[in-house]
């Protein structure tokens, strides 16, 4: 993989002169995207010490893919699209359920047991096993979603391709992201956390502990807690206004999921089709 990384980095340095006719460059980039597509490589990962490591070269490969691909007409029955990147396919062998209306692009990895309700998963994203991506949820490019996560209806997980060193959104294992939440720009939801419906999380949003009043790390929902959208008073030259924040309203026992976040699990345990 080190050779491929060096090749992609070299192509990236010389990207201005590249075109879809450069077949060697196309082959190298396709090899890198196939690694993402099959889950053998990932754009970002969390180290055992909790640090996010971004593998820039894989993001560079995605950006190069757009430069090295021509637009093609794609037809699906009466539907027609025009794009450079094919859709992901062969879901049955991957053990993934994809409900009509859902689409995932080549270069996104969906682990076994993932369910895509009519939703969208972009290139470079990774969705962990048994995770449910509910109706109208969108998983942006390179976002890293853990295992046993529920992304509820209409959730917007932001994508980030450029700059290549920028950290993507990370939702860790066992999380529940409530309906219509927006998590963007490299914000992070730690393991087992529940984000109440309608919350907006970016790296600039302050996070407070409701019990102690302490301000926690911005843009990060701590592990095993319930956090909701709230407002904090802020003084501006023109007066005092409410500014958005995230409030941790409950700490959960480590390893024990919040009741409301187990819906997906319960349905699966009872063998109810979800
Ligand atoms: C955050 C959440 C998990 C809390 O559920 P809960 O633990 O049962 O807590 P409660 O409903 O008793 O609410 C606790 C407090 O948080 C507040 N709260 C609940 N949800 C909130 C939200 N989304 N935003 C802001 N405050 C919220 C409540 O007003 C309540 O305040 P109170 O103690 O003063 O009465 C739940 O409200 C939620 O948003 N779940 C996600 C629902 C969803 O998106 N489902 C999709 C299924 S497909």
CSV table of C-alpha atoms and ligand atoms in Angstrom, one decimal:
chain,number,residue,atom,x,y,z
A,1,UNK,CA,0.0,0.0,0.0
A,2,UNK,CA,3.0,2.3,0.6
A,3,UNK,CA,3.9,2.2,-3.1
A,4,UNK,CA,0.4,3.1,-4.1
A,5,UNK,CA,0.4,6.0,-1.5
A,6,UNK,CA,3.7,7.3,-3.0
A,7,UNK,CA,2.2,7.1,-6.5
A,8,UNK,CA,-1.0,9.0,-5.5
A,9,UNK,CA,1.1,11.6,-3.8
A,10,UNK,CA,3.2,12.1,-6.9
A,11,UNK,CA,0.1,12.3,-9.1
A,12,UNK,CA,-1.4,14.9,-6.7
A,13,UNK,CA,1.8,17.1,-7.0
A,14,UNK,CA,1.4,17.0,-10.8
A,15,UNK,CA,-2.4,17.0,-10.9
A,16,UNK,CA,-2.6,20.1,-13.1
A,17,UNK,CA,-1.3,18.2,-16.1
A,18,UNK,CA,-3.5,15.1,-15.7
A,19,UNK,CA,-6.5,14.1,-17.9
A,20,UNK,CA,-8.7,11.1,-18.3
A,21,UNK,CA,-6.4,10.0,-21.1
A,22,UNK,CA,-3.6,9.2,-18.6
A,23,UNK,CA,-4.3,5.5,-18.2
A,24,UNK,CA,-1.6,4.8,-15.7
A,25,UNK,CA,-2.8,7.5,-13.5
A,26,UNK,CA,-6.4,6.3,-13.9
A,27,UNK,CA,-5.3,2.7,-12.9
A,28,UNK,CA,-3.5,3.9,-9.8
A,29,UNK,CA,-6.4,6.1,-8.6
A,30,UNK,CA,-8.9,3.3,-9.3
A,31,UNK,CA,-6.8,0.9,-7.2
A,32,UNK,CA,-6.9,3.4,-4.3
A,33,UNK,CA,-10.7,3.9,-4.6
A,34,UNK,CA,-11.2,0.1,-4.8
A,35,UNK,CA,-9.4,-0.1,-1.4
A,36,UNK,CA,-11.9,2.3,0.0
A,37,UNK,CA,-14.8,0.6,-1.7
A,38,UNK,CA,-13.9,-2.8,-0.2
A,39,UNK,CA,-13.1,-1.4,3.3
A,40,UNK,CA,-9.4,-2.4,3.0
A,41,UNK,CA,-8.4,1.3,3.5
A,42,UNK,CA,-10.2,4.2,5.2
A,43,UNK,CA,-9.9,7.9,4.9
A,44,UNK,CA,-9.7,8.4,8.7
A,45,UNK,CA,-9.5,6.3,11.8
A,46,UNK,CA,-9.5,6.8,15.6
A,47,UNK,CA,-6.3,5.5,17.3
A,48,UNK,CA,-6.7,3.5,20.6
A,49,UNK,CA,-5.8,6.8,22.4
A,50,UNK,CA,-8.8,8.5,20.8
A,51,UNK,CA,-6.9,10.6,18.3
A,52,UNK,CA,-8.2,11.1,14.8
A,53,UNK,CA,-5.7,10.2,12.0
A,54,UNK,CA,-6.6,11.3,8.5
A,55,UNK,CA,-5.0,9.5,5.6
A,56,UNK,CA,-4.7,12.4,3.2
A,57,UNK,CA,-3.5,10.4,0.3
A,58,UNK,CA,-6.8,8.6,0.0
A,59,UNK,CA,-8.7,11.9,-0.1
A,60,UNK,CA,-6.3,13.0,-2.7
A,61,UNK,CA,-7.1,9.9,-4.7
A,62,UNK,CA,-10.8,10.8,-4.5
A,63,UNK,CA,-10.1,14.3,-5.8
A,64,UNK,CA,-7.9,12.9,-8.5
A,65,UNK,CA,-10.7,10.5,-9.5
A,66,UNK,CA,-12.9,13.5,-10.5
A,67,UNK,CA,-10.1,15.0,-12.5
A,68,UNK,CA,-9.4,11.7,-14.3
A,69,UNK,CA,-13.0,10.8,-15.1
A,70,UNK,CA,-15.2,11.9,-17.9
A,71,UNK,CA,-18.9,12.5,-17.5
A,72,UNK,CA,-21.1,9.5,-18.6
A,73,UNK,CA,-24.8,9.1,-19.1
A,74,UNK,CA,-26.2,6.5,-16.7
A,75,UNK,CA,-29.7,5.2,-17.1
A,76,UNK,CA,-31.8,3.3,-14.7
A,77,UNK,CA,-35.2,2.4,-16.2
A,78,UNK,CA,-36.8,5.8,-16.8
A,79,UNK,CA,-34.2,7.6,-14.6
A,80,UNK,CA,-31.2,9.2,-16.1
A,81,UNK,CA,-28.1,10.6,-14.4
A,82,UNK,CA,-24.9,12.3,-15.6
A,83,UNK,CA,-21.9,11.7,-13.4
A,84,UNK,CA,-18.2,10.7,-13.3
A,85,UNK,CA,-18.4,8.2,-10.5
A,86,UNK,CA,-20.3,4.9,-10.8
A,87,UNK,CA,-22.8,3.8,-8.1
A,88,UNK,CA,-21.8,1.1,-5.7
A,89,UNK,CA,-23.1,-2.4,-6.6
A,90,UNK,CA,-23.3,-6.0,-5.6
A,91,UNK,CA,-25.0,-5.4,-2.2
A,92,UNK,CA,-26.3,-9.0,-1.8
A,93,UNK,CA,-22.8,-10.4,-1.5
A,94,UNK,CA,-21.8,-7.6,0.8
A,95,UNK,CA,-24.7,-8.5,3.2
A,96,UNK,CA,-26.1,-4.9,2.9
A,97,UNK,CA,-29.7,-4.0,2.5
A,98,UNK,CA,-30.5,-1.1,0.2
A,99,UNK,CA,-34.1,0.0,-0.1
A,100,UNK,CA,-35.2,1.6,-3.4
A,101,UNK,CA,-34.4,5.2,-3.5
A,102,UNK,CA,-31.1,4.8,-1.6
A,103,UNK,CA,-27.8,5.2,-3.4
A,104,UNK,CA,-24.1,4.9,-2.4
A,105,UNK,CA,-21.3,5.8,-4.7
A,106,UNK,CA,-18.4,3.6,-5.6
A,107,UNK,CA,-15.6,4.2,-3.0
A,108,UNK,CA,-18.0,4.2,-0.1
A,109,UNK,CA,-17.7,1.2,2.2
A,110,UNK,CA,-20.8,-0.3,3.8
A,111,UNK,CA,-20.0,-3.1,6.3
A,112,UNK,CA,-22.2,-6.2,6.7
A,113,UNK,CA,-25.6,-5.7,8.1
A,114,UNK,CA,-25.9,-2.0,7.1
A,115,UNK,CA,-29.4,-0.9,6.1
A,116,UNK,CA,-29.8,2.0,3.8
A,117,UNK,CA,-33.3,3.4,3.8
A,118,UNK,CA,-33.8,5.9,0.9
A,119,UNK,CA,-30.7,7.8,1.7
A,120,UNK,CA,-27.3,8.8,0.2
A,121,UNK,CA,-23.7,7.7,1.0
A,122,UNK,CA,-21.0,9.6,-0.8
A,123,UNK,CA,-17.5,8.5,-1.9
A,124,UNK,CA,-14.9,7.8,0.8
A,125,UNK,CA,-17.5,7.4,3.5
A,126,UNK,CA,-17.5,4.4,5.7
A,127,UNK,CA,-20.5,2.9,7.5
A,128,UNK,CA,-19.9,0.3,10.2
A,129,UNK,CA,-21.7,-3.0,10.6
A,130,UNK,CA,-25.4,-3.1,11.7
A,131,UNK,CA,-25.8,0.6,11.2
A,132,UNK,CA,-29.1,2.0,10.0
A,133,UNK,CA,-29.0,5.0,7.7
A,134,UNK,CA,-32.7,6.1,7.9
A,135,UNK,CA,-34.8,7.9,5.3
A,136,UNK,CA,-33.3,11.0,3.7
A,137,UNK,CA,-30.2,10.8,5.8
A,138,UNK,CA,-27.1,11.8,3.9
A,139,UNK,CA,-23.6,10.7,4.7
A,140,UNK,CA,-21.1,13.1,3.2
A,141,UNK,CA,-17.8,12.2,1.5
A,142,UNK,CA,-15.2,10.6,3.8
A,143,UNK,CA,-17.5,10.7,6.9
A,144,UNK,CA,-16.7,7.8,9.2
A,145,UNK,CA,-19.8,6.2,10.8
A,146,UNK,CA,-19.2,3.5,13.4
A,147,UNK,CA,-21.0,0.1,14.0
A,148,UNK,CA,-24.5,-0.2,15.5
A,149,UNK,CA,-25.3,3.5,14.9
A,150,UNK,CA,-28.7,4.8,14.0
A,151,UNK,CA,-28.7,7.9,11.8
A,152,UNK,CA,-32.3,8.9,12.0
A,153,UNK,CA,-34.5,10.3,9.3
A,154,UNK,CA,-33.1,13.4,7.6
A,155,UNK,CA,-29.8,13.5,9.4
A,156,UNK,CA,-27.1,15.4,7.6
A,157,UNK,CA,-23.6,14.2,8.1
A,158,UNK,CA,-21.3,16.7,6.4
A,159,UNK,CA,-18.7,15.6,3.9
A,160,UNK,CA,-15.2,16.9,3.6
A,161,UNK,CA,-12.8,16.4,0.7
A,162,UNK,CA,-10.8,19.6,0.7
A,163,UNK,CA,-8.4,20.4,2.1
A,164,UNK,CA,-7.2,16.8,2.1
A,165,UNK,CA,-5.8,17.1,5.6
A,166,UNK,CA,-9.1,18.2,7.1
A,167,UNK,CA,-10.6,15.7,9.5
A,168,UNK,CA,-14.0,14.2,8.4
A,169,UNK,CA,-17.0,13.9,10.7
A,170,UNK,CA,-16.7,10.9,13.0
A,171,UNK,CA,-19.7,9.2,14.6
A,172,UNK,CA,-18.3,6.4,16.8
A,173,UNK,CA,-19.9,3.0,17.5
A,174,UNK,CA,-23.3,2.6,19.3
A,175,UNK,CA,-24.5,6.2,18.7
A,176,UNK,CA,-28.0,7.4,18.0
A,177,UNK,CA,-28.2,10.6,16.0
A,178,UNK,CA,-31.8,12.1,16.3
A,179,UNK,CA,-33.9,13.2,13.4
A,180,UNK,CA,-32.7,16.1,11.3
A,181,UNK,CA,-29.5,16.6,13.2
A,182,UNK,CA,-26.6,18.2,11.3
A,183,UNK,CA,-23.1,17.1,12.1
A,184,UNK,CA,-20.5,18.8,9.9
A,185,UNK,CA,-17.0,20.0,9.4
A,186,UNK,CA,-15.1,17.3,11.3
A,187,UNK,CA,-17.3,17.4,14.4
A,188,UNK,CA,-17.3,14.2,16.4
A,189,UNK,CA,-19.8,12.2,18.4
A,190,UNK,CA,-18.1,9.7,20.8
A,191,UNK,CA,-19.1,6.2,21.4
A,192,UNK,CA,-22.6,5.4,22.8
A,193,UNK,CA,-23.7,9.1,22.7
A,194,UNK,CA,-27.3,10.1,21.8
A,195,UNK,CA,-27.7,13.4,20.0
A,196,UNK,CA,-31.3,14.7,20.5
A,197,UNK,CA,-33.4,15.5,17.4
A,198,UNK,CA,-32.7,18.7,15.6
A,199,UNK,CA,-29.2,19.3,17.0
A,200,UNK,CA,-26.5,21.2,15.1
A,201,UNK,CA,-22.9,20.3,15.8
A,202,UNK,CA,-19.9,21.9,14.2
A,203,UNK,CA,-16.4,22.3,15.6
A,204,UNK,CA,-17.3,25.9,16.7
A,205,UNK,CA,-20.4,24.9,18.7
A,206,UNK,CA,-19.7,25.0,22.4
A,207,UNK,CA,-20.7,21.9,24.4
A,208,UNK,CA,-21.7,22.3,28.1
A,209,UNK,CA,-22.3,19.8,30.9
A,210,UNK,CA,-25.8,20.6,32.3
A,211,UNK,CA,-24.9,19.1,35.7
A,212,UNK,CA,-21.6,21.0,36.3
A,213,UNK,CA,-21.9,23.9,33.9
A,214,UNK,CA,-18.4,23.0,32.6
A,215,UNK,CA,-17.6,23.9,29.0
A,216,UNK,CA,-16.4,20.7,27.3
A,217,UNK,CA,-14.4,20.4,24.1
A,218,UNK,CA,-16.1,22.2,21.2
A,219,UNK,CA,-17.7,20.2,18.5
A,220,UNK,CA,-17.4,16.9,20.4
A,221,UNK,CA,-20.2,15.0,22.1
A,222,UNK,CA,-18.6,13.0,24.9
A,223,UNK,CA,-19.0,9.2,25.1
A,224,UNK,CA,-22.1,7.6,26.7
A,225,UNK,CA,-24.2,10.6,27.2
A,226,UNK,CA,-27.4,12.2,26.0
A,227,UNK,CA,-26.9,15.7,24.4
A,228,UNK,CA,-29.5,18.1,23.1
A,229,UNK,CA,-29.6,21.4,21.2
A,230,UNK,CA,-29.7,24.3,23.6
A,231,UNK,CA,-28.9,28.0,23.8
A,232,UNK,CA,-26.4,30.0,25.7
A,233,UNK,CA,-26.6,33.8,26.4
A,234,UNK,CA,-24.0,35.7,24.7
A,235,UNK,CA,-23.1,39.4,24.9
A,236,UNK,CA,-22.6,41.2,21.6
A,237,UNK,CA,-22.0,45.0,21.1
A,238,UNK,CA,-25.7,45.2,20.1
A,239,UNK,CA,-27.1,43.4,23.1
A,240,UNK,CA,-27.5,39.9,24.7
A,241,UNK,CA,-28.6,37.2,22.3
A,242,UNK,CA,-29.0,33.4,22.5
A,243,UNK,CA,-26.3,31.5,20.7
A,244,UNK,CA,-26.6,27.8,19.9
A,245,UNK,CA,-24.8,25.2,22.0
A,246,UNK,CA,-25.0,21.5,22.8
A,247,UNK,CA,-26.0,20.6,26.3
A,248,UNK,CA,-25.1,17.2,27.9
A,249,UNK,CA,-28.3,16.5,29.9
A,250,UNK,CA,-27.5,12.9,31.0
A,251,UNK,CA,-24.5,10.7,31.5
A,252,UNK,CA,-25.1,7.0,30.6
A,253,UNK,CA,-23.4,4.0,32.2
A,254,UNK,CA,-20.5,3.0,29.9
A,255,UNK,CA,-21.6,0.2,27.6
A,256,UNK,CA,-25.3,0.6,28.3
A,257,UNK,CA,-27.2,2.2,25.5
A,258,UNK,CA,-30.0,4.8,26.1
A,259,UNK,CA,-33.4,3.2,25.8
A,260,UNK,CA,-34.5,5.4,22.9
A,261,UNK,CA,-31.4,4.5,20.9
A,262,UNK,CA,-32.0,0.8,21.0
A,263,UNK,CA,-35.0,0.9,18.6
A,264,UNK,CA,-33.0,-0.5,15.7
A,265,UNK,CA,-31.4,-3.2,17.9
A,266,UNK,CA,-34.8,-4.3,19.4
A,267,UNK,CA,-36.3,-4.6,15.9
A,268,UNK,CA,-33.4,-6.7,14.8
A,269,UNK,CA,-33.5,-8.9,18.0
A,270,UNK,CA,-37.2,-9.5,17.4
A,271,UNK,CA,-36.5,-10.3,13.8
A,272,UNK,CA,-38.8,-7.5,12.7
A,273,UNK,CA,-38.1,-6.3,9.2
A,274,UNK,CA,-36.6,-2.8,9.3
B,1,LIG,C1,-32.8,13.6,23.5
B,1,LIG,C2,-33.7,12.4,23.7
B,1,LIG,C3,-33.0,11.1,23.4
B,1,LIG,C4,-34.1,12.5,25.2
B,1,LIG,O1,-35.0,11.5,25.5
B,1,LIG,P1,-35.3,11.0,27.1
B,1,LIG,O2,-34.0,10.6,27.7
B,1,LIG,O3,-36.4,10.1,27.0
B,1,LIG,O4,-35.5,12.4,27.8
B,1,LIG,P2,-36.9,13.2,28.0
B,1,LIG,O5,-37.8,13.1,26.8
B,1,LIG,O6,-37.4,12.8,29.3
B,1,LIG,O7,-36.3,14.7,28.0
B,1,LIG,C5,-35.4,15.1,29.0
B,1,LIG,C6,-35.2,16.6,28.9
B,1,LIG,O8,-34.5,16.9,27.7
B,1,LIG,C7,-35.3,17.8,26.9
B,1,LIG,N1,-35.2,17.4,25.5
B,1,LIG,C8,-35.6,16.2,25.0
B,1,LIG,N2,-35.3,16.2,23.7
B,1,LIG,C9,-34.8,17.4,23.4
B,1,LIG,C10,-34.3,17.9,22.1
B,1,LIG,N3,-34.3,17.2,21.0
B,1,LIG,N4,-33.8,19.1,22.2
B,1,LIG,C11,-33.7,19.8,23.3
B,1,LIG,N5,-34.2,19.4,24.5
B,1,LIG,C12,-34.7,18.1,24.5
B,1,LIG,C13,-36.7,17.7,27.4
B,1,LIG,O9,-37.4,18.9,27.2
B,1,LIG,C14,-36.6,17.3,28.8
B,1,LIG,O10,-36.5,18.4,29.6
B,1,LIG,P3,-37.1,18.4,31.1
B,1,LIG,O11,-36.3,17.4,31.9
B,1,LIG,O12,-37.0,19.8,31.6
B,1,LIG,O13,-38.6,17.9,31.0
B,1,LIG,C15,-35.0,12.4,22.8
B,1,LIG,O14,-35.8,13.5,23.2
B,1,LIG,C16,-34.7,12.6,21.4
B,1,LIG,O15,-34.5,13.6,20.8
B,1,LIG,N6,-34.6,11.4,20.7
B,1,LIG,C17,-34.4,11.3,19.3
B,1,LIG,C18,-35.7,11.0,18.6
B,1,LIG,C19,-35.6,10.7,17.2
B,1,LIG,O16,-35.0,11.5,16.4
B,1,LIG,N7,-36.1,9.6,16.8
B,1,LIG,C20,-35.9,9.2,15.4
B,1,LIG,C21,-36.4,7.8,15.3
B,1,LIG,S1,-36.4,7.3,13.7
